[in-house]
């Protein structure tokens, strides 16, 4: 695409290794954790306050143009228990061929009692329905989302968000 | 600037002096399946569309947390029984990534054959329904007639016509048979005579599995020529689909479209070449793309994909090595080491993505399924804004949206 510097990807390496490195340099302390594994996962954990800037930086500088999925994970029952909810954006690029071979996981960890984060719909419109799903399934509130309403669950649902670990499916 | 900002669509409406009408399209409507759109119309122009999925939500992701690694496979394929290989493929790939195992060579080829057979079967089903809702009932009958022989092949390999649960971490469940029952050959001979008016050649009347598969593929490849004449060169079909629901390349990228919809708009992206898995790097095939991104192009890309799938199956059947089809360890007892992994595969409708997190136990900690149909929702809403009510069926069916898959 126009205006983007050429980008070299080594074979056998995660296509996003260079991207992760650039984000680390640019955002410094806001990047909490980095995991680069070409086989399993390439993950970037950032602060909720910086996530919009990181997303915009990724979109404008690396051509990361769409969201593949938004995954909410309740971390309360991990062996290394954390009282938090993790929201992972699986993002990728169609417009840059060298990045098509991978998926970048942009992750935010939120406080479990009141999970709130800014919506990334303004940057990636493809996140809209994924965020609505995460909202109803894990109770994460996305601020400034254009239409944060129930999507898949029935209208009469009044229990806890079902994908939280303390929700027990009836009959189990 | 890579991604274009959204430009509001200009919708021209004939002023009737009446307030816009809000109506529900589905979920009882035969044209949408178990899916509702809340449509705001003025006259017959659509002003706004709110897709409302969820009528067939089954809580697959929660169910994954209760079941063991291996018992997850049969229920995971329920959302999309036409393409059950497509939906279990990335689950199995993700498990293998975490376990650090590699399936044997023969299993890789068998998986590819199964995935491509399912792709053809699923596309035929799509065209059948696409045709019905445009008034081409012949399309339904032809596609279902031919699909029978594709599904027969699936059942010969996997033991079931649709939900076969054939893939397991570390290989496939069983090997393909060497010989097939004579009744199937007789049935195929009868159908061959009926559709082509000729006798099935002597050397193709065989109970050898490999030769039978190649015979069916050759027949089906020739049969696609008939499809071209009857559907794609048909004025009725062209009139209803050409320049209807046009999706530009930039919009397809911006809205995160997948599969045939994305490629019909000109983006040459397919997981089978972008991020090759299993035997795909060893096989030669092309990725068809469209130029206009309208309803016709989307169907055309699907049509040409079937040709490529035939090529893949022919190559795979011919070059498949001998050997074991699964790793030694007993599949009932698998335990996946702790960690997280993302895997994806090209299902019939587009890229299927799984995120799996394991804690090392006998069941997953979290399984996230991101099906292609769900990712088409923004595209659907975008395409229908400003269209006419009569355009809803062609636009909806051209996307190959499958409600059960989207709802999980």
mmCIF file of N, CA, C and O in Angstrom, chain A residues 1 4 35 39-41 43 59-60 63 65-66 68-79 86 90 94-95 100-103 105 125-126 129-130 133 137 147 151-152 162-165 167-169 172, chain B residues 1-3 5 36 50-54 57 61-63 65-66 97-98 253-258 262 267-269 274-275 340-342 344 351 353 355 357 359 365-366 368 370 374-375 377-378 381 407-408:
data_model
loop_
_atom_site.group_PDB
_atom_site.id
_atom_site.type_symbol
_atom_site.label_atom_id
_atom_site.label_comp_id
_atom_site.label_asym_id
_atom_site.label_seq_id
_atom_site.Cartn_x
_atom_site.Cartn_y
_atom_site.Cartn_z
ATOM 1 N N UNK A 1 0.837 -1.196 0.000
ATOM 2 C CA UNK A 1 0.000 0.000 0.000
ATOM 3 C C UNK A 1 0.872 1.247 0.000
ATOM 4 O O UNK A 1 2.040 1.220 0.354
ATOM 5 N N UNK A 4 3.725 3.276 3.007
ATOM 6 C CA UNK A 4 4.266 2.466 4.090
ATOM 7 C C UNK A 4 5.650 1.955 3.708
ATOM 8 O O UNK A 4 5.859 1.536 2.577
ATOM 9 N N UNK A 35 4.824 -11.517 24.105
ATOM 10 C CA UNK A 35 5.056 -12.939 23.872
ATOM 11 C C UNK A 35 5.170 -13.109 22.365
ATOM 12 O O UNK A 35 4.221 -12.810 21.636
ATOM 13 N N UNK A 39 5.015 -20.062 16.300
ATOM 14 C CA UNK A 39 4.104 -21.208 16.180
ATOM 15 C C UNK A 39 2.795 -20.959 16.918
ATOM 16 O O UNK A 39 1.722 -21.181 16.383
ATOM 17 N N UNK A 40 2.916 -20.551 18.192
ATOM 18 C CA UNK A 40 1.704 -20.516 19.003
ATOM 19 C C UNK A 40 0.993 -19.169 18.949
ATOM 20 O O UNK A 40 -0.132 -19.059 18.502
ATOM 21 N N UNK A 41 1.652 -18.140 19.446
ATOM 22 C CA UNK A 41 0.927 -16.882 19.602
ATOM 23 C C UNK A 41 1.899 -15.708 19.639
ATOM 24 O O UNK A 41 3.005 -15.822 20.152
ATOM 25 N N UNK A 43 1.751 -11.997 21.101
ATOM 26 C CA UNK A 43 0.824 -11.277 21.962
ATOM 27 C C UNK A 43 1.476 -10.050 22.560
ATOM 28 O O UNK A 43 2.654 -10.044 22.890
ATOM 29 N N UNK A 59 -2.681 0.624 13.091
ATOM 30 C CA UNK A 59 -3.445 0.775 11.854
ATOM 31 C C UNK A 59 -2.725 1.707 10.884
ATOM 32 O O UNK A 59 -2.570 1.391 9.706
ATOM 33 N N UNK A 60 -2.254 2.844 11.403
ATOM 34 C CA UNK A 60 -1.710 3.848 10.498
ATOM 35 C C UNK A 60 -0.298 3.528 10.023
ATOM 36 O O UNK A 60 0.087 3.929 8.930
ATOM 37 N N UNK A 63 -0.532 -0.951 8.626
ATOM 38 C CA UNK A 63 -1.599 -1.476 7.765
ATOM 39 C C UNK A 63 -2.377 -2.607 8.401
ATOM 40 O O UNK A 63 -2.904 -3.473 7.703
ATOM 41 N N UNK A 65 -5.541 -3.740 9.503
ATOM 42 C CA UNK A 65 -6.769 -3.063 9.100
ATOM 43 C C UNK A 65 -8.061 -3.740 9.530
ATOM 44 O O UNK A 65 -9.127 -3.220 9.285
ATOM 45 N N UNK A 66 -7.997 -4.907 10.152
ATOM 46 C CA UNK A 66 -9.266 -5.512 10.549
ATOM 47 C C UNK A 66 -9.095 -6.349 11.810
ATOM 48 O O UNK A 66 -8.002 -6.782 12.150
ATOM 49 N N UNK A 68 -10.116 -9.789 13.672
ATOM 50 C CA UNK A 68 -10.596 -11.138 13.355
ATOM 51 C C UNK A 68 -11.504 -11.669 14.451
ATOM 52 O O UNK A 68 -12.409 -12.440 14.194
ATOM 53 N N UNK A 69 -11.199 -11.299 15.693
ATOM 54 C CA UNK A 69 -12.008 -11.772 16.812
ATOM 55 C C UNK A 69 -11.684 -10.916 18.026
ATOM 56 O O UNK A 69 -10.626 -10.298 18.086
ATOM 57 N N UNK A 70 -12.609 -10.867 18.960
ATOM 58 C CA UNK A 70 -12.338 -10.281 20.258
ATOM 59 C C UNK A 70 -12.666 -11.350 21.294
ATOM 60 O O UNK A 70 -13.789 -11.832 21.352
ATOM 61 N N UNK A 71 -11.656 -11.751 22.052
ATOM 62 C CA UNK A 71 -11.829 -12.838 23.000
ATOM 63 C C UNK A 71 -11.767 -12.298 24.410
ATOM 64 O O UNK A 71 -10.816 -11.607 24.763
ATOM 65 N N UNK A 72 -12.761 -12.603 25.201
ATOM 66 C CA UNK A 72 -12.691 -12.258 26.616
ATOM 67 C C UNK A 72 -12.332 -13.500 27.414
ATOM 68 O O UNK A 72 -12.878 -14.567 27.177
ATOM 69 N N UNK A 73 -11.376 -13.370 28.339
ATOM 70 C CA UNK A 73 -10.993 -14.502 29.178
ATOM 71 C C UNK A 73 -11.071 -14.073 30.632
ATOM 72 O O UNK A 73 -10.495 -13.059 31.016
ATOM 73 N N UNK A 74 -11.809 -14.869 31.426
ATOM 74 C CA UNK A 74 -11.883 -14.610 32.857
ATOM 75 C C UNK A 74 -10.692 -15.304 33.517
ATOM 76 O O UNK A 74 -10.542 -16.510 33.420
ATOM 77 N N UNK A 75 -9.835 -14.527 34.185
ATOM 78 C CA UNK A 75 -8.587 -15.108 34.689
ATOM 79 C C UNK A 75 -8.693 -15.612 36.118
ATOM 80 O O UNK A 75 -7.699 -16.002 36.715
ATOM 81 N N UNK A 76 -9.867 -15.638 36.704
ATOM 82 C CA UNK A 76 -9.996 -15.912 38.137
ATOM 83 C C UNK A 76 -9.650 -17.353 38.497
ATOM 84 O O UNK A 76 -9.223 -17.634 39.609
ATOM 85 N N UNK A 77 -9.801 -18.293 37.560
ATOM 86 C CA UNK A 77 -9.548 -19.696 37.907
ATOM 87 C C UNK A 77 -8.225 -20.215 37.356
ATOM 88 O O UNK A 77 -8.001 -21.420 37.297
ATOM 89 N N UNK A 78 -7.365 -19.315 36.939
ATOM 90 C CA UNK A 78 -6.041 -19.761 36.487
ATOM 91 C C UNK A 78 -5.263 -20.297 37.682
ATOM 92 O O UNK A 78 -5.556 -19.966 38.834
ATOM 93 N N UNK A 79 -4.243 -21.124 37.408
ATOM 94 C CA UNK A 79 -3.396 -21.608 38.500
ATOM 95 C C UNK A 79 -2.723 -20.411 39.181
ATOM 96 O O UNK A 79 -2.623 -20.333 40.401
ATOM 97 N N UNK A 86 -9.344 -10.540 30.888
ATOM 98 C CA UNK A 86 -8.468 -10.174 29.791
ATOM 99 C C UNK A 86 -9.297 -10.083 28.511
ATOM 100 O O UNK A 86 -10.107 -10.968 28.229
ATOM 101 N N UNK A 90 -7.841 -10.112 18.348
ATOM 102 C CA UNK A 90 -7.041 -10.778 17.315
ATOM 103 C C UNK A 90 -7.140 -9.940 16.049
ATOM 104 O O UNK A 90 -8.209 -9.838 15.459
ATOM 105 N N UNK A 94 -5.086 -7.233 5.762
ATOM 106 C CA UNK A 94 -5.350 -7.705 4.399
ATOM 107 C C UNK A 94 -4.504 -6.925 3.402
ATOM 108 O O UNK A 94 -4.093 -7.432 2.383
ATOM 109 N N UNK A 95 -4.268 -5.640 3.731
ATOM 110 C CA UNK A 95 -3.642 -4.785 2.729
ATOM 111 C C UNK A 95 -2.134 -5.009 2.625
ATOM 112 O O UNK A 95 -1.545 -4.644 1.623
ATOM 113 N N UNK A 100 0.000 -11.048 6.203
ATOM 114 C CA UNK A 100 -1.179 -11.912 6.154
ATOM 115 C C UNK A 100 -0.933 -13.262 6.805
ATOM 116 O O UNK A 100 -1.872 -13.955 7.163
ATOM 117 N N UNK A 101 0.335 -13.628 6.924
ATOM 118 C CA UNK A 101 0.645 -14.957 7.458
ATOM 119 C C UNK A 101 0.509 -15.080 8.956
ATOM 120 O O UNK A 101 0.836 -16.120 9.508
ATOM 121 N N UNK A 102 0.077 -14.038 9.635
ATOM 122 C CA UNK A 102 0.005 -14.139 11.096
ATOM 123 C C UNK A 102 -1.167 -13.401 11.688
ATOM 124 O O UNK A 102 -1.917 -12.722 10.997
ATOM 125 N N UNK A 103 -1.322 -13.573 12.985
ATOM 126 C CA UNK A 103 -2.373 -12.886 13.736
ATOM 127 C C UNK A 103 -1.695 -12.214 14.920
ATOM 128 O O UNK A 103 -0.889 -12.842 15.606
ATOM 129 N N UNK A 105 -2.132 -10.537 18.607
ATOM 130 C CA UNK A 105 -3.072 -10.504 19.720
ATOM 131 C C UNK A 105 -2.781 -9.283 20.563
ATOM 132 O O UNK A 105 -1.750 -9.214 21.221
ATOM 133 N N UNK A 125 -13.788 -0.645 12.411
ATOM 134 C CA UNK A 125 -15.244 -0.849 12.423
ATOM 135 C C UNK A 125 -15.616 -2.328 12.508
ATOM 136 O O UNK A 125 -16.705 -2.676 12.964
ATOM 137 N N UNK A 126 -14.700 -3.204 12.089
ATOM 138 C CA UNK A 126 -15.023 -4.639 12.127
ATOM 139 C C UNK A 126 -15.092 -5.176 13.554
ATOM 140 O O UNK A 126 -15.484 -6.317 13.759
ATOM 141 N N UNK A 129 -19.378 -5.952 16.249
ATOM 142 C CA UNK A 129 -20.172 -7.075 16.747
ATOM 143 C C UNK A 129 -19.384 -7.943 17.714
ATOM 144 O O UNK A 129 -19.947 -8.526 18.636
ATOM 145 N N UNK A 130 -18.075 -8.014 17.505
ATOM 146 C CA UNK A 130 -17.247 -8.783 18.434
ATOM 147 C C UNK A 130 -17.283 -8.150 19.829
ATOM 148 O O UNK A 130 -17.344 -8.851 20.834
ATOM 149 N N UNK A 133 -20.519 -8.873 21.584
ATOM 150 C CA UNK A 133 -20.545 -10.231 22.109
ATOM 151 C C UNK A 133 -19.770 -10.308 23.417
ATOM 152 O O UNK A 133 -20.234 -10.917 24.387
ATOM 153 N N UNK A 137 -21.206 -11.487 27.060
ATOM 154 C CA UNK A 137 -20.709 -12.765 27.550
ATOM 155 C C UNK A 137 -19.819 -12.614 28.782
ATOM 156 O O UNK A 137 -19.691 -13.539 29.575
ATOM 157 N N UNK A 147 -23.288 1.070 19.629
ATOM 158 C CA UNK A 147 -24.549 0.395 19.932
ATOM 159 C C UNK A 147 -24.262 -0.795 20.833
ATOM 160 O O UNK A 147 -24.234 -1.932 20.392
ATOM 161 N N UNK A 151 -26.633 -9.177 22.031
ATOM 162 C CA UNK A 151 -26.549 -9.670 20.659
ATOM 163 C C UNK A 151 -27.035 -11.119 20.545
ATOM 164 O O UNK A 151 -28.010 -11.409 19.863
ATOM 165 N N UNK A 152 -26.367 -12.031 21.234
ATOM 166 C CA UNK A 152 -26.682 -13.452 21.055
ATOM 167 C C UNK A 152 -27.582 -14.009 22.154
ATOM 168 O O UNK A 152 -28.350 -14.929 21.914
ATOM 169 N N UNK A 162 -22.427 -15.214 31.057
ATOM 170 C CA UNK A 162 -22.231 -16.662 31.082
ATOM 171 C C UNK A 162 -20.795 -17.142 30.892
ATOM 172 O O UNK A 162 -20.484 -18.245 31.305
ATOM 173 N N UNK A 163 -19.932 -16.355 30.281
ATOM 174 C CA UNK A 163 -18.579 -16.877 30.099
ATOM 175 C C UNK A 163 -17.650 -16.530 31.253
ATOM 176 O O UNK A 163 -16.471 -16.834 31.206
ATOM 177 N N UNK A 164 -18.191 -15.909 32.282
ATOM 178 C CA UNK A 164 -17.379 -15.740 33.495
ATOM 179 C C UNK A 164 -17.293 -17.085 34.194
ATOM 180 O O UNK A 164 -18.218 -17.893 34.142
ATOM 181 N N UNK A 165 -16.179 -17.300 34.868
ATOM 182 C CA UNK A 165 -15.935 -18.623 35.427
ATOM 183 C C UNK A 165 -16.862 -18.956 36.593
ATOM 184 O O UNK A 165 -17.044 -20.120 36.917
ATOM 185 N N UNK A 167 -20.024 -18.447 36.656
ATOM 186 C CA UNK A 167 -21.348 -18.840 36.167
ATOM 187 C C UNK A 167 -21.342 -20.342 35.920
ATOM 188 O O UNK A 167 -20.493 -20.853 35.188
ATOM 189 N N UNK A 168 -22.278 -21.040 36.534
ATOM 190 C CA UNK A 168 -22.366 -22.483 36.326
ATOM 191 C C UNK A 168 -23.571 -22.760 35.435
ATOM 192 O O UNK A 168 -24.682 -22.344 35.743
ATOM 193 N N UNK A 169 -23.355 -23.480 34.350
ATOM 194 C CA UNK A 169 -24.480 -23.819 33.481
ATOM 195 C C UNK A 169 -25.426 -24.748 34.229
ATOM 196 O O UNK A 169 -24.969 -25.669 34.908
ATOM 197 N N UNK A 172 -25.408 -29.017 35.401
ATOM 198 C CA UNK A 172 -24.042 -29.559 35.414
ATOM 199 C C UNK A 172 -23.662 -30.004 36.809
ATOM 200 O O UNK A 172 -23.987 -29.335 37.766
ATOM 201 N N UNK B 1 -2.222 6.782 3.990
ATOM 202 C CA UNK B 1 -3.308 6.261 4.833
ATOM 203 C C UNK B 1 -3.802 4.946 4.250
ATOM 204 O O UNK B 1 -4.113 4.855 3.076
ATOM 205 N N UNK B 2 -3.856 3.956 5.047
ATOM 206 C CA UNK B 2 -4.205 2.644 4.526
ATOM 207 C C UNK B 2 -5.706 2.422 4.524
ATOM 208 O O UNK B 2 -6.295 2.040 3.534
ATOM 209 N N UNK B 3 -6.306 2.694 5.656
ATOM 210 C CA UNK B 3 -7.723 2.377 5.763
ATOM 211 C C UNK B 3 -8.550 3.628 5.556
ATOM 212 O O UNK B 3 -8.342 4.647 6.192
ATOM 213 N N UNK B 5 -11.578 6.057 5.843
ATOM 214 C CA UNK B 5 -12.623 6.316 6.839
ATOM 215 C C UNK B 5 -13.987 6.080 6.195
ATOM 216 O O UNK B 5 -14.133 6.164 4.980
ATOM 217 N N UNK B 36 -32.612 -12.752 12.103
ATOM 218 C CA UNK B 36 -33.523 -11.638 11.902
ATOM 219 C C UNK B 36 -32.753 -10.378 11.542
ATOM 220 O O UNK B 36 -31.669 -10.140 12.065
ATOM 221 N N UNK B 50 -30.458 -3.454 11.130
ATOM 222 C CA UNK B 50 -29.795 -3.942 12.342
ATOM 223 C C UNK B 50 -29.860 -5.458 12.329
ATOM 224 O O UNK B 50 -30.905 -6.031 12.593
ATOM 225 N N UNK B 51 -28.750 -6.139 12.042
ATOM 226 C CA UNK B 51 -28.780 -7.605 12.098
ATOM 227 C C UNK B 51 -28.996 -8.056 13.541
ATOM 228 O O UNK B 51 -28.440 -7.470 14.463
ATOM 229 N N UNK B 52 -29.818 -9.051 13.734
ATOM 230 C CA UNK B 52 -30.113 -9.539 15.072
ATOM 231 C C UNK B 52 -29.920 -11.051 15.111
ATOM 232 O O UNK B 52 -30.878 -11.809 14.980
ATOM 233 N N UNK B 53 -28.676 -11.515 15.268
ATOM 234 C CA UNK B 53 -28.456 -12.956 15.343
ATOM 235 C C UNK B 53 -28.760 -13.466 16.745
ATOM 236 O O UNK B 53 -29.156 -12.696 17.612
ATOM 237 N N UNK B 54 -28.596 -14.734 16.971
ATOM 238 C CA UNK B 54 -28.732 -15.276 18.321
ATOM 239 C C UNK B 54 -29.881 -16.232 18.499
ATOM 240 O O UNK B 54 -30.054 -16.779 19.575
ATOM 241 N N UNK B 57 -28.291 -19.647 19.178
ATOM 242 C CA UNK B 57 -27.090 -19.665 20.016
ATOM 243 C C UNK B 57 -27.154 -20.850 20.974
ATOM 244 O O UNK B 57 -28.143 -21.056 21.648
ATOM 245 N N UNK B 61 -19.040 -22.236 23.253
ATOM 246 C CA UNK B 61 -17.781 -21.887 23.913
ATOM 247 C C UNK B 61 -17.816 -22.277 25.387
ATOM 248 O O UNK B 61 -16.815 -22.736 25.938
ATOM 249 N N UNK B 62 -18.969 -22.093 26.018
ATOM 250 C CA UNK B 62 -19.083 -22.500 27.422
ATOM 251 C C UNK B 62 -19.033 -24.019 27.530
ATOM 252 O O UNK B 62 -18.428 -24.571 28.437
ATOM 253 N N UNK B 63 -19.693 -24.679 26.581
ATOM 254 C CA UNK B 63 -19.729 -26.135 26.591
ATOM 255 C C UNK B 63 -18.318 -26.728 26.495
ATOM 256 O O UNK B 63 -18.025 -27.752 27.107
ATOM 257 N N UNK B 65 -15.730 -25.748 27.890
ATOM 258 C CA UNK B 65 -15.043 -25.732 29.176
ATOM 259 C C UNK B 65 -15.462 -26.908 30.047
ATOM 260 O O UNK B 65 -14.809 -27.218 31.036
ATOM 261 N N UNK B 66 -16.575 -27.559 29.724
ATOM 262 C CA UNK B 66 -17.053 -28.682 30.516
ATOM 263 C C UNK B 66 -16.596 -30.029 29.952
ATOM 264 O O UNK B 66 -16.578 -31.013 30.650
ATOM 265 N N UNK B 97 -0.561 -27.439 18.089
ATOM 266 C CA UNK B 97 0.453 -26.420 18.351
ATOM 267 C C UNK B 97 0.864 -26.448 19.812
ATOM 268 O O UNK B 97 2.041 -26.361 20.149
ATOM 269 N N UNK B 98 -0.119 -26.563 20.698
ATOM 270 C CA UNK B 98 0.191 -26.566 22.127
ATOM 271 C C UNK B 98 0.875 -27.863 22.542
ATOM 272 O O UNK B 98 1.746 -27.871 23.394
ATOM 273 N N UNK B 253 -12.059 -4.507 3.087
ATOM 274 C CA UNK B 253 -10.960 -4.539 4.052
ATOM 275 C C UNK B 253 -11.381 -3.873 5.348
ATOM 276 O O UNK B 253 -11.177 -4.394 6.441
ATOM 277 N N UNK B 254 -12.009 -2.706 5.216
ATOM 278 C CA UNK B 254 -12.377 -1.919 6.393
ATOM 279 C C UNK B 254 -13.385 -2.660 7.271
ATOM 280 O O UNK B 254 -13.300 -2.638 8.495
ATOM 281 N N UNK B 255 -14.346 -3.350 6.626
ATOM 282 C CA UNK B 255 -15.381 -4.046 7.383
ATOM 283 C C UNK B 255 -14.968 -5.458 7.775
ATOM 284 O O UNK B 255 -15.732 -6.186 8.380
ATOM 285 N N UNK B 256 -13.751 -5.841 7.409
ATOM 286 C CA UNK B 256 -13.255 -7.156 7.817
ATOM 287 C C UNK B 256 -14.000 -8.307 7.187
ATOM 288 O O UNK B 256 -14.274 -9.304 7.849
ATOM 289 N N UNK B 257 -14.339 -8.202 5.900
ATOM 290 C CA UNK B 257 -15.033 -9.301 5.221
ATOM 291 C C UNK B 257 -14.109 -10.513 5.116
ATOM 292 O O UNK B 257 -12.888 -10.387 5.246
ATOM 293 N N UNK B 258 -14.694 -11.677 4.903
ATOM 294 C CA UNK B 258 -13.894 -12.899 4.793
ATOM 295 C C UNK B 258 -14.328 -13.735 3.603
ATOM 296 O O UNK B 258 -15.390 -13.520 3.034
ATOM 297 N N UNK B 262 -14.701 -11.480 0.472
ATOM 298 C CA UNK B 262 -13.473 -10.693 0.420
ATOM 299 C C UNK B 262 -12.787 -10.841 -0.930
ATOM 300 O O UNK B 262 -12.382 -9.863 -1.561
ATOM 301 N N UNK B 267 -9.484 -8.821 -3.117
ATOM 302 C CA UNK B 267 -8.372 -9.063 -2.207
ATOM 303 C C UNK B 267 -7.991 -10.535 -2.300
ATOM 304 O O UNK B 267 -8.806 -11.406 -2.041
ATOM 305 N N UNK B 268 -6.744 -10.795 -2.671
ATOM 306 C CA UNK B 268 -6.337 -12.184 -2.879
ATOM 307 C C UNK B 268 -5.807 -12.758 -1.566
ATOM 308 O O UNK B 268 -4.616 -12.951 -1.392
ATOM 309 N N UNK B 269 -6.716 -12.972 -0.634
ATOM 310 C CA UNK B 269 -6.280 -13.484 0.670
ATOM 311 C C UNK B 269 -7.015 -14.779 0.973
ATOM 312 O O UNK B 269 -8.232 -14.834 0.919
ATOM 313 N N UNK B 274 -1.843 -17.928 2.629
ATOM 314 C CA UNK B 274 -1.244 -16.932 3.516
ATOM 315 C C UNK B 274 -0.483 -17.598 4.657
ATOM 316 O O UNK B 274 0.603 -17.180 5.037
ATOM 317 N N UNK B 275 -1.124 -18.595 5.235
ATOM 318 C CA UNK B 275 -0.565 -19.247 6.419
ATOM 319 C C UNK B 275 -0.746 -20.743 6.222
ATOM 320 O O UNK B 275 -1.576 -21.375 6.844
ATOM 321 N N UNK B 340 -1.264 -20.780 25.528
ATOM 322 C CA UNK B 340 -2.327 -20.277 24.670
ATOM 323 C C UNK B 340 -1.863 -20.319 23.225
ATOM 324 O O UNK B 340 -0.679 -20.170 22.943
ATOM 325 N N UNK B 341 -2.799 -20.541 22.324
ATOM 326 C CA UNK B 341 -2.452 -20.627 20.912
ATOM 327 C C UNK B 341 -3.599 -20.111 20.064
ATOM 328 O O UNK B 341 -4.758 -20.169 20.462
ATOM 329 N N UNK B 342 -3.225 -19.582 18.908
ATOM 330 C CA UNK B 342 -4.208 -19.148 17.921
ATOM 331 C C UNK B 342 -3.974 -19.970 16.670
ATOM 332 O O UNK B 342 -2.833 -20.130 16.241
ATOM 333 N N UNK B 344 -5.784 -20.984 12.657
ATOM 334 C CA UNK B 344 -6.864 -20.684 11.720
ATOM 335 C C UNK B 344 -6.762 -21.596 10.514
ATOM 336 O O UNK B 344 -5.699 -22.140 10.213
ATOM 337 N N UNK B 351 -12.227 -17.589 6.592
ATOM 338 C CA UNK B 351 -11.235 -17.937 7.605
ATOM 339 C C UNK B 351 -11.900 -18.253 8.947
ATOM 340 O O UNK B 351 -12.646 -17.442 9.478
ATOM 341 N N UNK B 353 -11.190 -18.962 12.866
ATOM 342 C CA UNK B 353 -10.087 -18.732 13.810
ATOM 343 C C UNK B 353 -10.451 -19.242 15.195
ATOM 344 O O UNK B 353 -11.581 -19.070 15.649
ATOM 345 N N UNK B 355 -9.032 -19.369 19.277
ATOM 346 C CA UNK B 355 -8.071 -19.017 20.326
ATOM 347 C C UNK B 355 -8.298 -20.020 21.441
ATOM 348 O O UNK B 355 -9.415 -20.173 21.921
ATOM 349 N N UNK B 357 -6.963 -21.563 25.215
ATOM 350 C CA UNK B 357 -6.110 -21.408 26.380
ATOM 351 C C UNK B 357 -6.235 -22.665 27.217
ATOM 352 O O UNK B 357 -7.340 -23.110 27.521
ATOM 353 N N UNK B 359 -4.888 -24.973 30.697
ATOM 354 C CA UNK B 359 -4.217 -24.936 31.984
ATOM 355 C C UNK B 359 -3.520 -26.267 32.255
ATOM 356 O O UNK B 359 -3.093 -26.536 33.369
ATOM 357 N N UNK B 365 -9.324 -24.393 29.148
ATOM 358 C CA UNK B 365 -9.701 -23.288 30.033
ATOM 359 C C UNK B 365 -10.618 -22.329 29.290
ATOM 360 O O UNK B 365 -11.593 -21.826 29.830
ATOM 361 N N UNK B 366 -10.301 -22.062 28.046
ATOM 362 C CA UNK B 366 -11.136 -21.170 27.242
ATOM 363 C C UNK B 366 -10.954 -21.534 25.783
ATOM 364 O O UNK B 366 -9.824 -21.716 25.313
ATOM 365 N N UNK B 368 -12.201 -19.979 22.130
ATOM 366 C CA UNK B 368 -12.926 -18.929 21.403
ATOM 367 C C UNK B 368 -13.023 -19.335 19.945
ATOM 368 O O UNK B 368 -12.018 -19.666 19.329
ATOM 369 N N UNK B 370 -14.086 -17.964 16.267
ATOM 370 C CA UNK B 370 -14.473 -16.798 15.485
ATOM 371 C C UNK B 370 -14.853 -17.260 14.089
ATOM 372 O O UNK B 370 -14.008 -17.406 13.220
ATOM 373 N N UNK B 374 -19.963 -14.818 11.314
ATOM 374 C CA UNK B 374 -20.104 -13.733 12.288
ATOM 375 C C UNK B 374 -19.347 -12.495 11.828
ATOM 376 O O UNK B 374 -19.787 -11.367 12.043
ATOM 377 N N UNK B 375 -18.234 -12.711 11.162
ATOM 378 C CA UNK B 375 -17.430 -11.574 10.703
ATOM 379 C C UNK B 375 -18.043 -10.887 9.484
ATOM 380 O O UNK B 375 -17.567 -9.851 9.053
ATOM 381 N N UNK B 377 -21.203 -9.854 9.440
ATOM 382 C CA UNK B 377 -22.335 -9.020 9.842
ATOM 383 C C UNK B 377 -22.185 -7.547 9.472
ATOM 384 O O UNK B 377 -23.126 -6.949 8.947
ATOM 385 N N UNK B 378 -21.015 -6.913 9.737
ATOM 386 C CA UNK B 378 -20.903 -5.501 9.324
ATOM 387 C C UNK B 378 -21.063 -5.323 7.816
ATOM 388 O O UNK B 378 -21.650 -4.341 7.363
ATOM 389 N N UNK B 381 -24.838 -5.449 6.893
ATOM 390 C CA UNK B 381 -25.543 -4.205 7.198
ATOM 391 C C UNK B 381 -25.148 -3.103 6.227
ATOM 392 O O UNK B 381 -25.994 -2.336 5.764
ATOM 393 N N UNK B 407 -23.942 -17.931 15.255
ATOM 394 C CA UNK B 407 -24.415 -17.899 16.639
ATOM 395 C C UNK B 407 -23.651 -18.844 17.562
ATOM 396 O O UNK B 407 -23.565 -18.594 18.761
ATOM 397 N N UNK B 408 -23.148 -19.904 17.031
ATOM 398 C CA UNK B 408 -22.433 -20.940 17.789
ATOM 399 C C UNK B 408 -23.279 -21.523 18.909
ATOM 400 O O UNK B 408 -23.156 -21.205 20.052
#
